[in-house]
XYZ file of C-alpha atoms in Angstrom:
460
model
C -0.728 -2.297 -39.087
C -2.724 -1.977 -35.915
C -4.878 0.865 -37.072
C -5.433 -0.553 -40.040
C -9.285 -0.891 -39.658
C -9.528 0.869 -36.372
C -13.623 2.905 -36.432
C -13.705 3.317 -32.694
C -10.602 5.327 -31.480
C -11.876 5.621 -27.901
C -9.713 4.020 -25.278
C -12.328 0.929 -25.068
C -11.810 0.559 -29.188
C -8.223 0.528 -28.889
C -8.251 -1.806 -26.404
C -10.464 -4.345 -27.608
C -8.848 -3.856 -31.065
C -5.538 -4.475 -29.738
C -7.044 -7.604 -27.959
C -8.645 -8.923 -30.965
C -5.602 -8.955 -33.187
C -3.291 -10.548 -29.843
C -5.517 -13.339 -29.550
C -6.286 -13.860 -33.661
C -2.085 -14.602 -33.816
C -1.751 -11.434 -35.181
C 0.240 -9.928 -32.538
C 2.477 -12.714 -31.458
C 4.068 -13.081 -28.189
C 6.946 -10.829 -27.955
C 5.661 -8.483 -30.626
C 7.005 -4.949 -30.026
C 4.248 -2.827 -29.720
C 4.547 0.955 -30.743
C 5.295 4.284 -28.274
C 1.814 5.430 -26.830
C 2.849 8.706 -28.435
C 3.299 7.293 -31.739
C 0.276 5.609 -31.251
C -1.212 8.762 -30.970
C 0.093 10.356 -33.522
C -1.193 7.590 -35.829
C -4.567 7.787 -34.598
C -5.069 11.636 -34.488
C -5.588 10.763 -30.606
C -4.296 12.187 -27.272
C -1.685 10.150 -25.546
C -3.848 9.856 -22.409
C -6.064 8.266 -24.406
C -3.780 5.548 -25.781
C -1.982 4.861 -22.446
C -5.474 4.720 -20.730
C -5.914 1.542 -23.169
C -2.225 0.439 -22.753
C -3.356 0.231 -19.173
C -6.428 -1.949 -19.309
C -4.293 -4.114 -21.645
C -1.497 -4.411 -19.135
C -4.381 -4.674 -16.198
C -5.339 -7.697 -18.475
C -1.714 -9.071 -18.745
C -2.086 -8.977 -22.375
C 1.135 -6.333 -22.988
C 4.211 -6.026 -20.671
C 6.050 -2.793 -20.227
C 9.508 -3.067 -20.187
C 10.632 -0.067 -19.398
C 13.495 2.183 -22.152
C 13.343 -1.262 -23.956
C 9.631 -0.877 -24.673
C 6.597 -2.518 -24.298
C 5.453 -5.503 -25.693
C 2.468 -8.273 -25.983
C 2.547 -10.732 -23.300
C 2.975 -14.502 -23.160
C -0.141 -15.887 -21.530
C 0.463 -19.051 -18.874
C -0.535 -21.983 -20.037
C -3.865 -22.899 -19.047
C -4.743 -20.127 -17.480
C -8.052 -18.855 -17.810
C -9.764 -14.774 -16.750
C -7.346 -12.309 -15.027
C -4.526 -14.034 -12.013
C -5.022 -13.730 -8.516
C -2.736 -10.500 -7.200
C -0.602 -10.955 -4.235
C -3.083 -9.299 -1.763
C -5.976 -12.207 -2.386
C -2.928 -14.685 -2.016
C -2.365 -13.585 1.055
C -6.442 -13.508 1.915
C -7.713 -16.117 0.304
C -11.376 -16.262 0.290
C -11.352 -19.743 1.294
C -9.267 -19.553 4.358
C -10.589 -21.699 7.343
C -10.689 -20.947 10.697
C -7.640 -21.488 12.823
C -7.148 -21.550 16.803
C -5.467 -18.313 17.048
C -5.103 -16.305 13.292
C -2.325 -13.747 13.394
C -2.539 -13.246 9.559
C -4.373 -10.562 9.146
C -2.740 -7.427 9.862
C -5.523 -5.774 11.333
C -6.114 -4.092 14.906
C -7.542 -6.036 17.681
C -11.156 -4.740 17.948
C -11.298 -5.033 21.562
C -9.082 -1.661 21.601
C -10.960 0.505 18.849
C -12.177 3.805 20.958
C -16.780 3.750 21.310
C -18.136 4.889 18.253
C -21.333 5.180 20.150
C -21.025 8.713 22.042
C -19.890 10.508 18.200
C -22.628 9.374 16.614
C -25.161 10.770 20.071
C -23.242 14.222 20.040
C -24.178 14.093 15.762
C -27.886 13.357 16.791
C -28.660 15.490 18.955
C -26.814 19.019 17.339
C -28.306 18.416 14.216
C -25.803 17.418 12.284
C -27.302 14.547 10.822
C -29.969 16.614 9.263
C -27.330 19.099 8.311
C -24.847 17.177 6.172
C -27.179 14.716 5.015
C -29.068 17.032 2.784
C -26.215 18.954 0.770
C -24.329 18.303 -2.226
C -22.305 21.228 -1.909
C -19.447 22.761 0.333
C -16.520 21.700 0.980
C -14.725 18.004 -0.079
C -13.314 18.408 3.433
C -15.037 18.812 6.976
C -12.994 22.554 8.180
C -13.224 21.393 11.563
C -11.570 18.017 10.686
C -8.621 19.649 8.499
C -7.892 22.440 11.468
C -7.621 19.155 13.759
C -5.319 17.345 10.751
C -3.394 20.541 10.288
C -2.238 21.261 14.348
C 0.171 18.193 14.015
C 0.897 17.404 10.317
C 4.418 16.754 9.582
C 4.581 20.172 7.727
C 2.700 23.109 6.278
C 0.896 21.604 3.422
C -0.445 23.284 0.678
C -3.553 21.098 0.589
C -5.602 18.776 2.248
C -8.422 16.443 1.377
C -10.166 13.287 3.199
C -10.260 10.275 0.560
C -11.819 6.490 1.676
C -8.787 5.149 3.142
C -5.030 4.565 2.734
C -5.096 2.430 0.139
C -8.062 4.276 -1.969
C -5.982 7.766 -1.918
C -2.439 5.620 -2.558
C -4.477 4.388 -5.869
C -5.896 7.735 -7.038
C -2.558 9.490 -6.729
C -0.615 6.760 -8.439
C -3.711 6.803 -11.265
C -2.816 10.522 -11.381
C 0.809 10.713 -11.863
C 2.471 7.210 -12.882
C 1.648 6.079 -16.617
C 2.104 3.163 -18.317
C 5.952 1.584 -18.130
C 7.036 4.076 -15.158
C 8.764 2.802 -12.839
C 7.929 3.214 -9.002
C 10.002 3.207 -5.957
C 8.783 0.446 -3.264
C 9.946 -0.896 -0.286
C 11.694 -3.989 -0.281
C 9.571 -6.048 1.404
C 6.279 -3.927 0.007
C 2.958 -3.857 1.425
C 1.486 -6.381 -1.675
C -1.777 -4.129 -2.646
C 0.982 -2.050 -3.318
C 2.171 -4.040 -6.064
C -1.155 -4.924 -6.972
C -1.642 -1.572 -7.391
C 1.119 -0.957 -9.916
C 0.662 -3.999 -11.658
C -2.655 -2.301 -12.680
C -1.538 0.488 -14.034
C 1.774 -1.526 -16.072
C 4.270 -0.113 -13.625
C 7.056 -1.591 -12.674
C 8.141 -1.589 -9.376
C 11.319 -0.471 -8.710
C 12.441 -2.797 -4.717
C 15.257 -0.914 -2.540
C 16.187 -2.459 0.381
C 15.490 -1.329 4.236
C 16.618 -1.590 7.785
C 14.917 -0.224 11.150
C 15.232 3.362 9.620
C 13.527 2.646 6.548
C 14.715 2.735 2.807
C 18.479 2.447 2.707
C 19.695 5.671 1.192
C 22.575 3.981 -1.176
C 20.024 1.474 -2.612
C 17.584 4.284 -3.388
C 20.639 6.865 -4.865
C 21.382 3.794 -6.696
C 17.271 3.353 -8.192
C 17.285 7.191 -9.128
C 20.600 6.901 -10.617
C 19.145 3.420 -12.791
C 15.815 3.592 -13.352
C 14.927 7.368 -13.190
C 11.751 6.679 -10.974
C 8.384 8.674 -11.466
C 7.737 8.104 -8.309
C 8.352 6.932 -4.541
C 5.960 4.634 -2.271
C 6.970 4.303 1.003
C 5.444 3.735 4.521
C 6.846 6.372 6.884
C 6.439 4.674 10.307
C 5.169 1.145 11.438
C 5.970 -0.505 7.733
C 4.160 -3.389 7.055
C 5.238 -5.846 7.344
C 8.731 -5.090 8.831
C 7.664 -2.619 11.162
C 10.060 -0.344 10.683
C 9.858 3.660 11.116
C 11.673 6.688 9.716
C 14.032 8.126 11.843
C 14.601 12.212 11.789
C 18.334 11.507 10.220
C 17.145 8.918 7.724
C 14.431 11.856 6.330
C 17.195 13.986 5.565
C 19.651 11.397 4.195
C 16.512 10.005 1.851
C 15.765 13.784 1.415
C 18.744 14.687 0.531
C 19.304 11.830 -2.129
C 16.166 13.393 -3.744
C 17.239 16.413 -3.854
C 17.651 16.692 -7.467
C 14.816 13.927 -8.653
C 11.230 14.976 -9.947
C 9.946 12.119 -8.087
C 6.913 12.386 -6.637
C 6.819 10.708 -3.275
C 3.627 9.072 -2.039
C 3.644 8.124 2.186
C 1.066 5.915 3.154
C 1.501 7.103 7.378
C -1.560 3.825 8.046
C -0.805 3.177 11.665
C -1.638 6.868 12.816
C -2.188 6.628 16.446
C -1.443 3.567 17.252
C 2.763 3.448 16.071
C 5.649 5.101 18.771
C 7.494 6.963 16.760
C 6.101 10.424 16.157
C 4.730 11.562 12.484
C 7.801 11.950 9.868
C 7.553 13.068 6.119
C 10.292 13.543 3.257
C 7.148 16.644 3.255
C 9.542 18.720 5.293
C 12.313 18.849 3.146
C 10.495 17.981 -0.371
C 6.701 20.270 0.317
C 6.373 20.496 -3.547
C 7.036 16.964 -4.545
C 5.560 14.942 -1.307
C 2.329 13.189 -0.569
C 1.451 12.498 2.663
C -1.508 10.212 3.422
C -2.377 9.542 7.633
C -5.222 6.771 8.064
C -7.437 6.217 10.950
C -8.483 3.106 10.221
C -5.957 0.984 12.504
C -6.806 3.700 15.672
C -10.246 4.466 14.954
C -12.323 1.879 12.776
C -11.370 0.686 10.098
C -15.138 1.111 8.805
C -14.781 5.301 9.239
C -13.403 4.046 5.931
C -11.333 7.797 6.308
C -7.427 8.736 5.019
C -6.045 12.089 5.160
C -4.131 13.328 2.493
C -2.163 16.848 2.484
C 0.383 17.979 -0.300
C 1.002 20.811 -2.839
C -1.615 21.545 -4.830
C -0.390 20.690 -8.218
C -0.280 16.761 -7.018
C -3.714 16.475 -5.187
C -6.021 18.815 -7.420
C -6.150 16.355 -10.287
C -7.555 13.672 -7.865
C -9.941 16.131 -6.256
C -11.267 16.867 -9.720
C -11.408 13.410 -10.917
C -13.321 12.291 -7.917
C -15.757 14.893 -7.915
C -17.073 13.204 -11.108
C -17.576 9.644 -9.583
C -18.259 9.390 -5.502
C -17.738 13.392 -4.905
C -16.461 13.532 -1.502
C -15.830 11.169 1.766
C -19.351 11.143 4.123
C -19.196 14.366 6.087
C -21.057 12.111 8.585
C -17.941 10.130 9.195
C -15.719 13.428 9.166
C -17.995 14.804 11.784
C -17.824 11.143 13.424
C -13.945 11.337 13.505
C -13.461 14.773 13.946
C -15.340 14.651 17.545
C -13.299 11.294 18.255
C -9.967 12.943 18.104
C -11.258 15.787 20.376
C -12.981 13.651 22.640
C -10.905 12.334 26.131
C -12.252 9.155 26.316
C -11.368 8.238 22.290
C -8.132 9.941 22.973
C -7.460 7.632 26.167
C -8.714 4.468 24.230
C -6.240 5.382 21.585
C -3.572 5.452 23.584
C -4.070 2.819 25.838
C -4.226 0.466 22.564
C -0.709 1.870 21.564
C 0.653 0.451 24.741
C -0.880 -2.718 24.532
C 0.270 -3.197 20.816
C 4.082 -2.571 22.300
C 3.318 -4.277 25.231
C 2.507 -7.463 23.354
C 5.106 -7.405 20.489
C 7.622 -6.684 23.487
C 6.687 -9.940 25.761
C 6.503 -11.749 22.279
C 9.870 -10.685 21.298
C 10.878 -11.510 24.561
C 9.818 -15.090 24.527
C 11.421 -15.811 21.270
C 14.652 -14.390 22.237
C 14.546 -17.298 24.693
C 14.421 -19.504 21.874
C 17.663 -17.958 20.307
C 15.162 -15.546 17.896
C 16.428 -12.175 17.916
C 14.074 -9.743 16.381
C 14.573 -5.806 15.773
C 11.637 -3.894 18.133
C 9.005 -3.262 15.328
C 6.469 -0.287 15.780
C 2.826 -0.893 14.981
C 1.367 -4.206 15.093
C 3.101 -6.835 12.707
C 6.216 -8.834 13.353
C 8.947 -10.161 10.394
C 10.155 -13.575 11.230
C 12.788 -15.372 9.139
C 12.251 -18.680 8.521
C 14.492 -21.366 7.172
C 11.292 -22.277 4.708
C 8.123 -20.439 4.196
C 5.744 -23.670 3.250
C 6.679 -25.785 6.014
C 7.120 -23.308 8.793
C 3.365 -22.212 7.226
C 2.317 -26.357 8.318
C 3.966 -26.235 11.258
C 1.949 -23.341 12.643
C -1.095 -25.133 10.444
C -0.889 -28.276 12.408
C -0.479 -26.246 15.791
C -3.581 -24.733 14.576
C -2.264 -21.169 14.387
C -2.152 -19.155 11.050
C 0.275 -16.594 10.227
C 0.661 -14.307 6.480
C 3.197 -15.671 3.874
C 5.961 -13.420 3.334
C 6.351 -14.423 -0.448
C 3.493 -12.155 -1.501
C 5.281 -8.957 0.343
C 8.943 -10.237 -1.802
C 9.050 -7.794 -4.544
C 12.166 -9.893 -6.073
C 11.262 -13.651 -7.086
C 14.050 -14.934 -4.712
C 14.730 -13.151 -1.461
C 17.742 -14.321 0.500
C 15.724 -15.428 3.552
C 12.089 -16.859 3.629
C 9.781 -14.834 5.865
C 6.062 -14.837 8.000
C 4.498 -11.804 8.719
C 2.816 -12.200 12.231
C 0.123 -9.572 13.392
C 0.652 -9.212 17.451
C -2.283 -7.103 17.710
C -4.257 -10.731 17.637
C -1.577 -12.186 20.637
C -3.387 -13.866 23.642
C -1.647 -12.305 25.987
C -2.184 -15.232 28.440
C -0.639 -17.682 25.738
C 2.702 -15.935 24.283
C 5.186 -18.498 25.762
C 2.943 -20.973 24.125
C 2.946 -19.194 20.686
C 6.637 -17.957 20.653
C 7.172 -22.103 21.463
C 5.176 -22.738 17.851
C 6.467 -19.559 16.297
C 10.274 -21.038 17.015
C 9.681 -24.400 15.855
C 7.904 -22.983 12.612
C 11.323 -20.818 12.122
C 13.511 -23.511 11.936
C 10.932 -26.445 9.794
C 12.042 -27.250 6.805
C 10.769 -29.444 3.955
C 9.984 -32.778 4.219
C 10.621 -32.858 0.396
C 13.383 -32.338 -1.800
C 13.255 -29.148 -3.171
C 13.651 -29.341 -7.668
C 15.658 -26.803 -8.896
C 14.092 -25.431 -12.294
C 17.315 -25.992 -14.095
C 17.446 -29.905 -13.465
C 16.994 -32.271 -16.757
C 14.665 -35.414 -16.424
């Protein structure tokens, strides 16, 4: 019996009482762990409070959910010692050297960021640093910063509220709604903090396939139809790492297909500004069950450290309450900061002129690697997805050239995707050296091994 001499029934008891009897034998591998509502019920406890500890135990990798068939104690690797690396530090290793030219990182060129310097003068001299530095009170959101937000949002939202970025307010909403064993929606490839993300909270991630448009509207009737899905994470426009953007008839096909699900659906819009198509949401179609998050941080710093997020009120409130009990609110110093940069000409003008330069350089790059038989859909934003006939060696190929470019494995949501991919940022292209790159970019594409690949089911 688990309970059986259970004194501290907090979330932190359970867990470490759960732990203690997994790694005393106890609890075998494969053990088949009760409901988190039975759970409860045993231990005169809430169910938030059990699936809080089913969480840290999944975080931990010490349970599994499986979904209807349950969820169950883990089977630890061999040798393996603290918590595994997620996919996001695999792709950023801390100990990555320096290369010639790095087009791994998936981040804007800072050369094109708009001058922070005349905000933070006009904030000087009007006060406002004396202002909005003093108070604990008012409101979570700047008003002058959610009129700006509200003149071109994708629809009339119910509520607004500024969180620390895309990937902070993508967190606190999947904290808020998706428990232990959901499943979840992704794109297929899937920005990986994504996964990371839902690995967390023991979700499982539910991959439907995409093309230029976005999700394919058969593969995601098909999830619903399988898997019943909690919720929906997608990437409106500029997808990383595909690039790919929503088009007006793909909304109302996806929107349509949803038409009948209570799945909440969270859009992470994080290349505001700086992507071609114009803003799109499933919002327009779906107001009470949508999500829409816009960052800044690719147009205007990524250090403004600021995300939008506008929905109905039912989804967002339990964040803004949680939050108010740790960090509050986002700096009204860096709403004030932003909120003068989108009304500002010159910030608007730098903004802009970086959006051409991003197509202008994934356009010439294209271009080049077309001559070398490459044909690649026009992304939007500032990543490329090249297939290559084998991810390690086309990885030393570029290695030896002294160029580094992002592994697609850690965006692969299934363990074996039909082609092998690199993710290439193109807001880091030299624009003098492209037919130089697209040269090592082609001959990457078509490396392969130098080894003979072992296939798992082989007998020695």
């Amino acid at each position: 019996m688990l309970t059986a001499d259970l004194d501290d029934r907090t979330p932190a008891g359970i867990a470490a009482a759960v732990s203690r009897s997994i790694r005393s034998g106890a609890l075998p591998p494969g053990t088949r762990l009760p409901t988190v509502r039975d759970m409860a019920r045993e231990l005169k406890v809430s169910p938030a409070t059990v699936n809080q500890a089913w969480r840290a135990l999944a975080a931990a990798g010490a349970i599994v959910a499986r979904g209807r068939a349950g969820t169950f104690v883990g089977t630890p690797p061999a040798g393996s010692a603290g918590t595994p690396a997620g996919r996001y530090q695999r792709l950023h290793p801390r100990s990555d050297n320096a290369f010639r030219i790095d087009l791994s990182r998936g981040v804007p060129d800072p050369a094109l960021l708009p001058d922070l310097t005349a905000a933070l003068r006009v904030l000087a001299s009007d006060g406002a640093i004396d202002r909005l530095s003093a108070t604990y009170l008012g409101e979570a959101v700047l008003p002058e910063l959610e009129r700006l937000v509200r003149a071109d949002w994708p629809w009339r939202a119910e509520r607004f509220t500024v969180l620390d970025g895309a990937l902070d307010a993508v967190d606190r909403l999947l904290t808020a709604h998706v428990r232990l064993g959901d499943a979840v929606v992704v794109e297929n490839p899937c920005f990986p903090p994504f996964l990371d993300l839902l690995a967390r909270l023991g979700a499982r991630p539910v991959p439907v396939g995409m093309d230029e448009s976005g999700l394919l509207p058969g593969d995601l009737a098909a999830a619903l139809a399988t898997y019943a899905p909690t919720a929906v994470l997608l990437q409106p426009r500029a997808q990383n790492p595909t690039g790919a953007s929503l088009s007006a008839r793909r909304v109302r096909e996806l929107a349509a297909v949803l038409a009948d699900s209570p799945a909440v659906v969270v859009e992470d819009d994080h290349c505001a500004g700086i992507a071609q198509a114009p803003p799109r949401s499933l919002g327009a179609r779906r107001p009470d069950r949508t999500v829409h998050i816009r960052s800044y941080s690719k147009s205007h710093g990524a250090d403004l450290r600021l995300a939008v997020a506008a929905g109905p009120g039912r989804l967002l409130d339990p964040v803004i309450e949680r939050r108010m009990l740790g960090p509050g609110w986002t700096s009204r110093l860096l709403q004030r900061v932003l909120a003068h940069m989108l009304t500002d000409a010159e910030a608007a003008a730098a903004v802009a002129a970086a959006r051409r330069a991003y197509r202008a350089r994934a356009d010439a790059l294209r271009k080049a690697l077309a001559g070398h038989g490459i044909a690649l859909p026009r992304p939007d934003g500032i990543n490329l997805w090249l297939p290559v006939a084998d991810e390690n060696a086309a990885m030393i190929s570029l290695a030896a050239a002294g160029i580094k470019a992002a592994p697609g494995g850690p965006f692969e949501v299934t363990e074996h995707p039909r082609t092998d991919h690199l993710r290439v940022t193109v807001a880091a292209v030299p624009e003098s050296g492209i037919a130089d790159l697209a040269a090592h970019l082609a001959a990457a594409a078509s490396a392969i091994p130098t080894y003979r690949r072992v296939r798992r089911t082989e007998q020695f």
